[in-house]
Short mmCIF file of C-alpha atoms in Angstrom, two decimals:
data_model
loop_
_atom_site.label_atom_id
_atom_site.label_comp_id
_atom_site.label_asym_id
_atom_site.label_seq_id
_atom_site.Cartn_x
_atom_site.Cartn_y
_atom_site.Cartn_z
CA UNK A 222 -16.60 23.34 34.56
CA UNK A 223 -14.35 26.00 33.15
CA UNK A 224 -11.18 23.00 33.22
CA UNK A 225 -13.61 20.63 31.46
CA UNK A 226 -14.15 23.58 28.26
CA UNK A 227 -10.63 23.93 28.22
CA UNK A 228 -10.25 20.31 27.78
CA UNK A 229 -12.53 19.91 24.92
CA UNK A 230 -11.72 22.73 23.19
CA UNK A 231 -7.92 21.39 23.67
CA UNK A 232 -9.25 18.11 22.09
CA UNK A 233 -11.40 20.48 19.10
CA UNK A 234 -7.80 22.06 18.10
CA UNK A 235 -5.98 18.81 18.16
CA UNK A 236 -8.53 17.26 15.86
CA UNK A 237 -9.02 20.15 13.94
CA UNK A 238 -4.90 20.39 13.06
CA UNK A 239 -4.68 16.66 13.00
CA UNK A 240 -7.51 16.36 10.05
CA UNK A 241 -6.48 19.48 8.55
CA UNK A 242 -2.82 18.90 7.77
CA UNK A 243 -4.06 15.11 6.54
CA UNK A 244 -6.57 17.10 4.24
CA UNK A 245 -4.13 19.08 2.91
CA UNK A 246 -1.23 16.58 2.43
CA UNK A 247 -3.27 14.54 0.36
CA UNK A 248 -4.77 17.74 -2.17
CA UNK A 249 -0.89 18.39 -2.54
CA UNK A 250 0.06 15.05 -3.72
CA UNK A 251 -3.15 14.56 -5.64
CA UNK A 252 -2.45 17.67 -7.80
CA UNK A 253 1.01 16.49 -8.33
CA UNK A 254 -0.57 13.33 -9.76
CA UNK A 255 -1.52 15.17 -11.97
CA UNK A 256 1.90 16.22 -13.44
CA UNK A 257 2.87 13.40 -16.19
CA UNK A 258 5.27 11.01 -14.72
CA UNK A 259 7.03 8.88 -17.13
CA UNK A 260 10.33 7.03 -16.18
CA UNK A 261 12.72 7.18 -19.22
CA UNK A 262 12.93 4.34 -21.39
CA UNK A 263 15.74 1.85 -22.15
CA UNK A 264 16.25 0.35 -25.36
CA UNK A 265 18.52 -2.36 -26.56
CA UNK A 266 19.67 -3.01 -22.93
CA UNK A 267 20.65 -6.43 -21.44
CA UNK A 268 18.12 -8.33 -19.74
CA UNK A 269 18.87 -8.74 -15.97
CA UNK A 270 18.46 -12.16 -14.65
CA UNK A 271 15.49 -12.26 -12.41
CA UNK A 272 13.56 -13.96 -9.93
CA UNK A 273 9.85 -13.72 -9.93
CA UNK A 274 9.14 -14.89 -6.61
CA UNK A 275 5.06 -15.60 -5.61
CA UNK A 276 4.90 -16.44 -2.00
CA UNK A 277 0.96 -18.23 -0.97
CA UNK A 278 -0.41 -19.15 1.81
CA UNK A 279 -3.20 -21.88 1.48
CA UNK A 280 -3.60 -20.17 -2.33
CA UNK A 281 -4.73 -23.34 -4.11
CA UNK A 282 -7.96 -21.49 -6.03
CA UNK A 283 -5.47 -19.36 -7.92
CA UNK A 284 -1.91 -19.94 -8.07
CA UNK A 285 -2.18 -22.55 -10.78
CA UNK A 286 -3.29 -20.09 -12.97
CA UNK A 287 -1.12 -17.34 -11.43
CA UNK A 288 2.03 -19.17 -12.43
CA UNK A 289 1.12 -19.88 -15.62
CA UNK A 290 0.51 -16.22 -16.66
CA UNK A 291 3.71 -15.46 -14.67
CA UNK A 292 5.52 -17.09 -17.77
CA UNK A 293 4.37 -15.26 -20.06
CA UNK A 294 6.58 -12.14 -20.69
CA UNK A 295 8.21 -10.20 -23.17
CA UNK A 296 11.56 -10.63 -22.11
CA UNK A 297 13.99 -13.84 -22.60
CA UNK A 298 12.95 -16.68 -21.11
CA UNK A 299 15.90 -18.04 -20.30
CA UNK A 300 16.28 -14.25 -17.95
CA UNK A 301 14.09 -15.23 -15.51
CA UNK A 302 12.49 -17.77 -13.18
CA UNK A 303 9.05 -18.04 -12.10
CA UNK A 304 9.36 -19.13 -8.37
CA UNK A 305 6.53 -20.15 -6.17
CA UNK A 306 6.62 -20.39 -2.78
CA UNK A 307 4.33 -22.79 -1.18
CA UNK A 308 2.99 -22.86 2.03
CA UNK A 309 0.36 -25.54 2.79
CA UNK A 310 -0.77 -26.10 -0.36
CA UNK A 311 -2.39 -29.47 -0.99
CA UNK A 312 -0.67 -32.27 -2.92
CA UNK A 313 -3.35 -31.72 -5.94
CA UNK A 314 -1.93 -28.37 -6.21
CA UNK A 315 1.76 -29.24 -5.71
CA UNK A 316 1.15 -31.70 -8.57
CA UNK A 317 0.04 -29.44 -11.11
CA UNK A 318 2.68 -26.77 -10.27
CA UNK A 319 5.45 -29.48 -10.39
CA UNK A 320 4.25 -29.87 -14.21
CA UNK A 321 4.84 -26.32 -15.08
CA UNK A 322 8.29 -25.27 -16.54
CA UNK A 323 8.79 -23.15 -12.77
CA UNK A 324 10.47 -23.54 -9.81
CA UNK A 325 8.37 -24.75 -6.64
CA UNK A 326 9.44 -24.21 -3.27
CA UNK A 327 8.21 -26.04 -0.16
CA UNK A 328 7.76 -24.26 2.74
CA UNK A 329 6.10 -24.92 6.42
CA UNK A 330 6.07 -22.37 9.36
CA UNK A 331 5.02 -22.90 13.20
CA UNK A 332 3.89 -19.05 11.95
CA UNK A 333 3.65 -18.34 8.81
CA UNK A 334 4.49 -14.97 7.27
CA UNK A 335 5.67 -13.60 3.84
CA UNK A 336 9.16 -13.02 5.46
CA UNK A 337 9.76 -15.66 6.49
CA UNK A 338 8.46 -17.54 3.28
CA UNK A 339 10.75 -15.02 0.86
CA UNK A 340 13.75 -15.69 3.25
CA UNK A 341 13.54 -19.10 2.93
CA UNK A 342 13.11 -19.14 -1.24
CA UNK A 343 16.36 -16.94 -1.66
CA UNK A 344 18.35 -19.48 1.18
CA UNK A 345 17.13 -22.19 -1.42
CA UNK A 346 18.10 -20.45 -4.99
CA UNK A 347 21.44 -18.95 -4.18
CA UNK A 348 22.57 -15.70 -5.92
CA UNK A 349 22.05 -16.75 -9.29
CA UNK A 350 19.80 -13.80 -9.99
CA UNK A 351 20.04 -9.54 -10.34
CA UNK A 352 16.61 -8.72 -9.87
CA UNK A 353 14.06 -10.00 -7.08
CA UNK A 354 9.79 -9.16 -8.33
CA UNK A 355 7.60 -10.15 -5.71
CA UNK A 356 4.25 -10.81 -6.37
CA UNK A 357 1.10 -11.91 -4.63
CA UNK A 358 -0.47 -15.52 -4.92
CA UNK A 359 -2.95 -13.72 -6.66
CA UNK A 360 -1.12 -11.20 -9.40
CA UNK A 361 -0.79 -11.20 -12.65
CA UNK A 362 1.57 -9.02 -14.30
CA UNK A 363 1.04 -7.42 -17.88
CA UNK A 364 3.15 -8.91 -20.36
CA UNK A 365 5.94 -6.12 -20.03
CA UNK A 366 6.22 -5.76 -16.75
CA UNK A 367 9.80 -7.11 -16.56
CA UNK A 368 10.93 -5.27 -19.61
CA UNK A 369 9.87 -2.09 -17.54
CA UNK A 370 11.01 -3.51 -14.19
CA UNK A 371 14.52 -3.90 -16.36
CA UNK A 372 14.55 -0.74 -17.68
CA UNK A 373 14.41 1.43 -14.20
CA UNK A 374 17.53 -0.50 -13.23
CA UNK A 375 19.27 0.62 -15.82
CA UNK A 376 18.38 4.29 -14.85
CA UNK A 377 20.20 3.53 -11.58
CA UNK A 378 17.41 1.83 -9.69
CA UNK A 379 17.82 -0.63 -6.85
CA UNK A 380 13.85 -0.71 -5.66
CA UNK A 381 10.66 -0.14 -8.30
CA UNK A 382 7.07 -0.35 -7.49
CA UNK A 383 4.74 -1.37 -10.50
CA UNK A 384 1.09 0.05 -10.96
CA UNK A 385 -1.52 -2.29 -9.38
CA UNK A 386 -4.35 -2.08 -10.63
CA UNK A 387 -7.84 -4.36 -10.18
CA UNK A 388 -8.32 -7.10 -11.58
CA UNK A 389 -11.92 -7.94 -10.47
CA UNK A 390 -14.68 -5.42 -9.93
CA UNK A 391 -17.59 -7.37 -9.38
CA UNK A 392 -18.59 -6.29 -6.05
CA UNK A 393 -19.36 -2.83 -4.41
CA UNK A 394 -16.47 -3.64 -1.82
CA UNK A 395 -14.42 -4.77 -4.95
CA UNK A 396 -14.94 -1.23 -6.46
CA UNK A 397 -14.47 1.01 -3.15
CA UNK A 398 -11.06 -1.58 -2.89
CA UNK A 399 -10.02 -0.38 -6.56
CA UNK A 400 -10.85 3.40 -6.19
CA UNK A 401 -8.96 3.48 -2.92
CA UNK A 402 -5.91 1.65 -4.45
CA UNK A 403 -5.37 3.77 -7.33
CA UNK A 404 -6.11 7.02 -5.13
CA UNK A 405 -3.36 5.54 -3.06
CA UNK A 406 -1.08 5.28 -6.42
CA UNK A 407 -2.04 8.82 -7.11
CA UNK A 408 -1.08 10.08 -3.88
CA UNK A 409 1.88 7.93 -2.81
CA UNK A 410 2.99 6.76 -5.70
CA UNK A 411 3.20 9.23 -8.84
CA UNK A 412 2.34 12.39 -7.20
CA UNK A 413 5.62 11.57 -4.52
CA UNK A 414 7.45 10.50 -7.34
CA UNK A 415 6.37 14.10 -9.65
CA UNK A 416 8.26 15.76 -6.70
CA UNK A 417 10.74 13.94 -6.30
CA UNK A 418 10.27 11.64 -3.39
CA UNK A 419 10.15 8.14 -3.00
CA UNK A 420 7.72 6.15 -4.30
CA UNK A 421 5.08 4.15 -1.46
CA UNK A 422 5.44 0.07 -1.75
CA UNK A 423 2.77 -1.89 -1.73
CA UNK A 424 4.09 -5.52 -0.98
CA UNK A 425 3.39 -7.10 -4.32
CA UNK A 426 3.92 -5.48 -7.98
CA UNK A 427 7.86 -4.84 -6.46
CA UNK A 428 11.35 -5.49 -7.63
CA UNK A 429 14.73 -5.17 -6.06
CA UNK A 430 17.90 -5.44 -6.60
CA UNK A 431 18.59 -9.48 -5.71
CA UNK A 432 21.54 -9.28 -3.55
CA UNK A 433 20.36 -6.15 -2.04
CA UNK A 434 16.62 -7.29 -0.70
CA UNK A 435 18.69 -10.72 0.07
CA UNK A 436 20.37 -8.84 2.80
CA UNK A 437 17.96 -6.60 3.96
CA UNK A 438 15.47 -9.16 4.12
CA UNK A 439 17.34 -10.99 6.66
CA UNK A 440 17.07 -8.09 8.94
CA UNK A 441 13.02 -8.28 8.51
CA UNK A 442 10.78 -10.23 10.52
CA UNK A 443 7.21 -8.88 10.26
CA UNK A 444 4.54 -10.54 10.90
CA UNK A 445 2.26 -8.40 9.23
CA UNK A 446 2.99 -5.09 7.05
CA UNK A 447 6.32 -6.37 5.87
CA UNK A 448 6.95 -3.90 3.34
CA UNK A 449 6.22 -0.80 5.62
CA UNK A 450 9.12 -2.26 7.54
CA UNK A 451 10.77 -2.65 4.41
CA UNK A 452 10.52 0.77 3.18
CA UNK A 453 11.39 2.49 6.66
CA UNK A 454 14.60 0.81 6.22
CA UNK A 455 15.13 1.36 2.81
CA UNK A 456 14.04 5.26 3.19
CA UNK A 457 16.41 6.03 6.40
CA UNK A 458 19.09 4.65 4.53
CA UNK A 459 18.11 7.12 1.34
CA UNK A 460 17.33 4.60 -1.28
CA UNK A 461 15.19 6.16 -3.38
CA UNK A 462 12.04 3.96 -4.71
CA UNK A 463 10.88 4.32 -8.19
CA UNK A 464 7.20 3.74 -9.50
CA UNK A 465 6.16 2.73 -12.92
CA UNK A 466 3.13 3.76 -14.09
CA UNK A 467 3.34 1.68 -16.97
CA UNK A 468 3.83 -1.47 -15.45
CA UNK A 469 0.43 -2.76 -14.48
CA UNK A 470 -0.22 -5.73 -12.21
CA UNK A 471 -3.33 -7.28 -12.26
CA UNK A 472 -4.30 -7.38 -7.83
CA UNK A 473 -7.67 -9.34 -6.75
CA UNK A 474 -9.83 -6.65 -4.80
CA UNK A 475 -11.51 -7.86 -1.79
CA UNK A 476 -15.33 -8.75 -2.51
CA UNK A 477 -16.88 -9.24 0.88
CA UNK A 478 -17.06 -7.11 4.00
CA UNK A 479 -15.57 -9.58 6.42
CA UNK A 480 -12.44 -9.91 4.03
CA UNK A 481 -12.39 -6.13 3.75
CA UNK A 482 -12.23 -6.02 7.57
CA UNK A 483 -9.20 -8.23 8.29
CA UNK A 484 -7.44 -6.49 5.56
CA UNK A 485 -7.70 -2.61 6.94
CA UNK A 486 -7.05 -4.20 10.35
CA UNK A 487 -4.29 -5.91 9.52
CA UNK A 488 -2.72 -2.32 7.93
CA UNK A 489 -3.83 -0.39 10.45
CA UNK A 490 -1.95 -2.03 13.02
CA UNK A 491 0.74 -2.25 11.28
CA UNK A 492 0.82 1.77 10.56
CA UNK A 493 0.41 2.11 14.29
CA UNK A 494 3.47 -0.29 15.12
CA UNK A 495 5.89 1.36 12.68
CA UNK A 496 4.93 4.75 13.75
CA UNK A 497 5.70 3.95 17.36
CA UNK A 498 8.85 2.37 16.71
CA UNK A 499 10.53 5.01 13.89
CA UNK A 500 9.08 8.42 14.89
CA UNK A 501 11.72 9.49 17.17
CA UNK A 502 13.97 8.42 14.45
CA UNK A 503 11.95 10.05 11.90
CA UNK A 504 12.30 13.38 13.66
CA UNK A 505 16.08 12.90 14.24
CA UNK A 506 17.10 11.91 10.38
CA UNK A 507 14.49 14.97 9.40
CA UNK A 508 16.48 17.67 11.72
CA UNK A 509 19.97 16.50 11.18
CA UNK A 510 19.99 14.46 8.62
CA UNK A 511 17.78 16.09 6.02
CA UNK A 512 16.20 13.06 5.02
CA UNK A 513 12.87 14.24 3.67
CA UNK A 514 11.60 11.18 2.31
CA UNK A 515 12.11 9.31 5.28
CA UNK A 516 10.28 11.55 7.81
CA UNK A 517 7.50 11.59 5.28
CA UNK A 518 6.73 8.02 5.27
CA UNK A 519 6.72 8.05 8.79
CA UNK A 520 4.02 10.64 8.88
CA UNK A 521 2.30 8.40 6.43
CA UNK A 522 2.40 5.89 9.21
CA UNK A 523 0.31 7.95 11.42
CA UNK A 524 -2.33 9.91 8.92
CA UNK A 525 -5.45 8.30 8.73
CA UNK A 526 -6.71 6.35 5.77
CA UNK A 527 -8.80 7.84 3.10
CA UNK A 528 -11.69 6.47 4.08
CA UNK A 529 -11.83 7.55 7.52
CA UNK A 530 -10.77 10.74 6.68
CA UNK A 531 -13.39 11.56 4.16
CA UNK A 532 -16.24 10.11 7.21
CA UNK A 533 -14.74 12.03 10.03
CA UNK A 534 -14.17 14.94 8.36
CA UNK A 535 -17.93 14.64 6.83
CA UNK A 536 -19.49 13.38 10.18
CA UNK A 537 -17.86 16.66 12.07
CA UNK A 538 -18.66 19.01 9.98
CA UNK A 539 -22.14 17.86 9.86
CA UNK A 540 -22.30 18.02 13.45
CA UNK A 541 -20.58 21.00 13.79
CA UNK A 542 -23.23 22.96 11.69
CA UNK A 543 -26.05 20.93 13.15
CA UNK A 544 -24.69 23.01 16.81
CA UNK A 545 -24.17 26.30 15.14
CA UNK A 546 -27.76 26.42 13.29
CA UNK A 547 -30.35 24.31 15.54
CA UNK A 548 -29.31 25.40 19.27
CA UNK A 549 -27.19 28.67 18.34
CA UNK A 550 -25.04 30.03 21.49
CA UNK A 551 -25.72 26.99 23.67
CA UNK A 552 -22.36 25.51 23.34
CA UNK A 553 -19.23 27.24 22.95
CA UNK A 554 -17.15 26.03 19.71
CA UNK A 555 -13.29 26.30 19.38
CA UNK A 556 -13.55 25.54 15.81
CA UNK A 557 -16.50 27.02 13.62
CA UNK A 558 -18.51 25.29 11.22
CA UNK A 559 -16.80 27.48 8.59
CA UNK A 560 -13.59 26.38 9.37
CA UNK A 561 -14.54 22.62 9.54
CA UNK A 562 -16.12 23.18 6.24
CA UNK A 563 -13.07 24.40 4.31
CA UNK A 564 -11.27 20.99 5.89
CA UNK A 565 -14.16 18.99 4.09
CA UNK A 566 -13.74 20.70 0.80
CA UNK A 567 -10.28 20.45 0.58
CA UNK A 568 -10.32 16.53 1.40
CA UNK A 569 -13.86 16.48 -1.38
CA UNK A 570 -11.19 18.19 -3.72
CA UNK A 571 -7.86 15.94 -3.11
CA UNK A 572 -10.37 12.29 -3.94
CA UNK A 573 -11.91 14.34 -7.02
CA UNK A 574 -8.42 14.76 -8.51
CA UNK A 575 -6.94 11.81 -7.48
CA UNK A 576 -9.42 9.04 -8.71
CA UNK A 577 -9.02 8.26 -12.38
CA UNK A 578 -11.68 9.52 -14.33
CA UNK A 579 -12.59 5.71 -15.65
CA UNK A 580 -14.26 5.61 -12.28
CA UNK A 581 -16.36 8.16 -12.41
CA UNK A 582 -19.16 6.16 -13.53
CA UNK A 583 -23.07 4.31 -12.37
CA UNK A 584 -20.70 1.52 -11.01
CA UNK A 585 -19.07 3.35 -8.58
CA UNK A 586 -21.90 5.73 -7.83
CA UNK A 587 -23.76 2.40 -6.33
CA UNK A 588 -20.69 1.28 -4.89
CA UNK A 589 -20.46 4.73 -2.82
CA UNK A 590 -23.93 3.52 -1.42
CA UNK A 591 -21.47 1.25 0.41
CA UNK A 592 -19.25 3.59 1.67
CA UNK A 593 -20.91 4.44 4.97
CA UNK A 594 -20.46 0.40 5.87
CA UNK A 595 -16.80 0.76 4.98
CA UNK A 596 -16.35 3.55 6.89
CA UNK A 597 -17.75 2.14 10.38
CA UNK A 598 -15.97 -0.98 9.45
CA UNK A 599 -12.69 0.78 9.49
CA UNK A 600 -13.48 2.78 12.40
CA UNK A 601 -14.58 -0.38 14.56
CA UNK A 602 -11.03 -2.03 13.35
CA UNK A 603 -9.39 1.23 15.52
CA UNK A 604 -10.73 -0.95 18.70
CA UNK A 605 -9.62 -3.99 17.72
CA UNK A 606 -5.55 -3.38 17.02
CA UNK A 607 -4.41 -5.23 19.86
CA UNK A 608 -2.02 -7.93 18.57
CA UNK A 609 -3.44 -7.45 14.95
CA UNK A 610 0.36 -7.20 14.16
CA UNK A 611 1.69 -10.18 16.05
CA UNK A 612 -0.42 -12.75 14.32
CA UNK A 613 -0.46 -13.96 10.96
CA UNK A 614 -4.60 -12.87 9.15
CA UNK A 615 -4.86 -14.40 6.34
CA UNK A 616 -6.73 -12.53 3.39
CA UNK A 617 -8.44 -15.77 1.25
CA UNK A 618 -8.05 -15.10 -2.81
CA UNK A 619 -10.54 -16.77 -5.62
CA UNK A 620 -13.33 -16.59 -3.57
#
């Protein structure tokens, strides 16, 4: 009996240190958000030829219109390309593309993934280009977007992530999609970047130096969560990633529960396979190496996600008081209440400064009515990992 007390209060301290440090991590960076973050601005500067490069998959709903707004840009339009990648699209669509002043790129894959697909579009163009943007089939990017993607590279840049931001809310998973996204830019993005660490990618919204994520990409062969890989590699190697705030791409949020489920399981996997493979590494670079930035991302890897934090934390803590009031004495508790309770407020704290005020509104107090389903769908998607990472899930856009 005594062995089996130890054992769970073992398991108590783990979870209590595990959700703790997340809690705390996230107030940090969420304060620093707060710090203004503004990238210094270029003028007069020569305009970098670039390659805006929109891999889909099965995208026929949007990418039509997706490319068109592409074009439109204040920056020379003889500096860059609009390139579409196309993977299964039907002939209709190929058509329409085809009559659009943009280059079209036919792909087909036994397995298809965005790799593969941005390998194969930068075999096909040749080096003609300085910067790589990579969007998804369903972005559209604010009409200076490359101006300010132009101007971090002259500050010395070789990787930039732009601000995505939603471009639908019309759903209650659309809004919970868009509070957790910019929360996540908060966090990752500008409050890393007030401190002086590297900014989080996001896989879309991104630019690169051509020749640069030419070679690296060759190296890359995710399935899924290609630019975690991406930014493991680019981190251990010290390149430091920029974010601009003022560069806002237009993302689809998902609408519907079962979309919202393939999507967290599909990152969630991915977290877990990258953590496996670079935390030894992480560790190593951290200790003798110094390398800050890199070992955080790794931890990144293995923290849990906002939204199971804030239920865990809540759920526990309910519990935990629940014990301590209703059957006082009868079971023995490593951790108080009191202690589980500071962990709650602290987390409470780091989503009240880190979601934009604009969201503080009726909208997304109905949408929080959802947040409970969210929760246990994320939770469920633990249990169902298992070669999430080694398949290609599709997320459908223009539904």
């Amino acid at each position: 009996m005594e062995l089996i007390l130890t054992t769970i209060h073992v398991l108590e301290y783990l979870a209590f240190i595990y959700l703790g440090i997340a809690a705390i991590y996230i107030l940090i960076f969420a304060l620093a958000s707060l710090i203004k973050y503004q990238p210094v601005r270029q003028n007069g500067i020569r305009q970098r030829k670039t390659a805006v490069l929109i891999p889909g998959y099965k995208e026929d709903a949007v990418i039509v219109d997706v490319a068109k707004q592409a074009l439109i840009q204040s920056y020379s339009k003889e500096q860059f390309d609009v390139v579409v990648i196309a993977d299964s699209f039907q002939t209709e669509t190929l058509n329409k593309l085809n009559e659009l002043p943009i280059k079209v790129i036919e792909v087909s894959f036994v397995k298809s993934t965005k790799s593969k697909a941005l390998n194969k579009a930068m075999e096909v163009l040749g080096d003609d280009y300085e910067i790589a943007c990579i969007l998804d089939a369903d972005n559209i990017m604010a009409e200076d977007v490359l101006k300010r993607i132009n101007e971090a590279f002259e500050n010395g840049y070789k990787v930039v992530q732009g601000h995505r931001v939603a471009k639908n809310l019309n759903t209650s998973f659309a809004i919970l999609d868009a509070v957790s996204e910019e929360l996540n830019n908060n966090i990752f993005r500008k409050g890393h970047r007030a401190f002086g660490l590297s900014s989080a990618l996001i896989g879309s919204g991104m630019a690169f130096d051509y020749t640069f994520f030419k070679n690296i990409m060759k190296e890359v062969n995710a399935v899924g969560g290609f630019d975690k890989e991406l930014e493991l590699r680019l981190l251990k190697d010290k390149q430091k990633i920029e974010y601009l705030p003022d560069a806002i791409i237009y993302d689809e949020k998902i609408q519907k529960s079962d979309a919202f489920a393939n999507q967290r399981k599909r990152w969630l996997s991915a977290q877990f396979v990258y953590f496996r493979r670079y935390v030894l590494l992480g560790i190593f670079h951290l200790i003798f190496k110094g390398n800050v930035d890199f070992f955080d991302k790794v931890y990144q890897m293995i923290s849990p996600p906002r939204i199971l934090l804030l239920g865990l934390v809540g759920i526990i803590t309910t519990i935990y008081w629940v014990i301590q009031l209703l059957i006082p004495g009868a079971v023995q508790l490593a951790v108080t209440p009191f202690y589980w309770t500071i962990v709650c407020g602290i987390t409470i704290m780091a989503f009240a400064f880190g979601i934009p005020r604009k969201f503080y509104n009726k909208e997304t107090l109905q949408a929080v009515l959802s947040l409970p389903k969210a929760f246990l769908i994320m939770f469920a998607s633990l249990f169902k990992l298992k070669g999430a990472n080694k398949k290609f899930i599709h997320t459908q856009h223009g539904q």
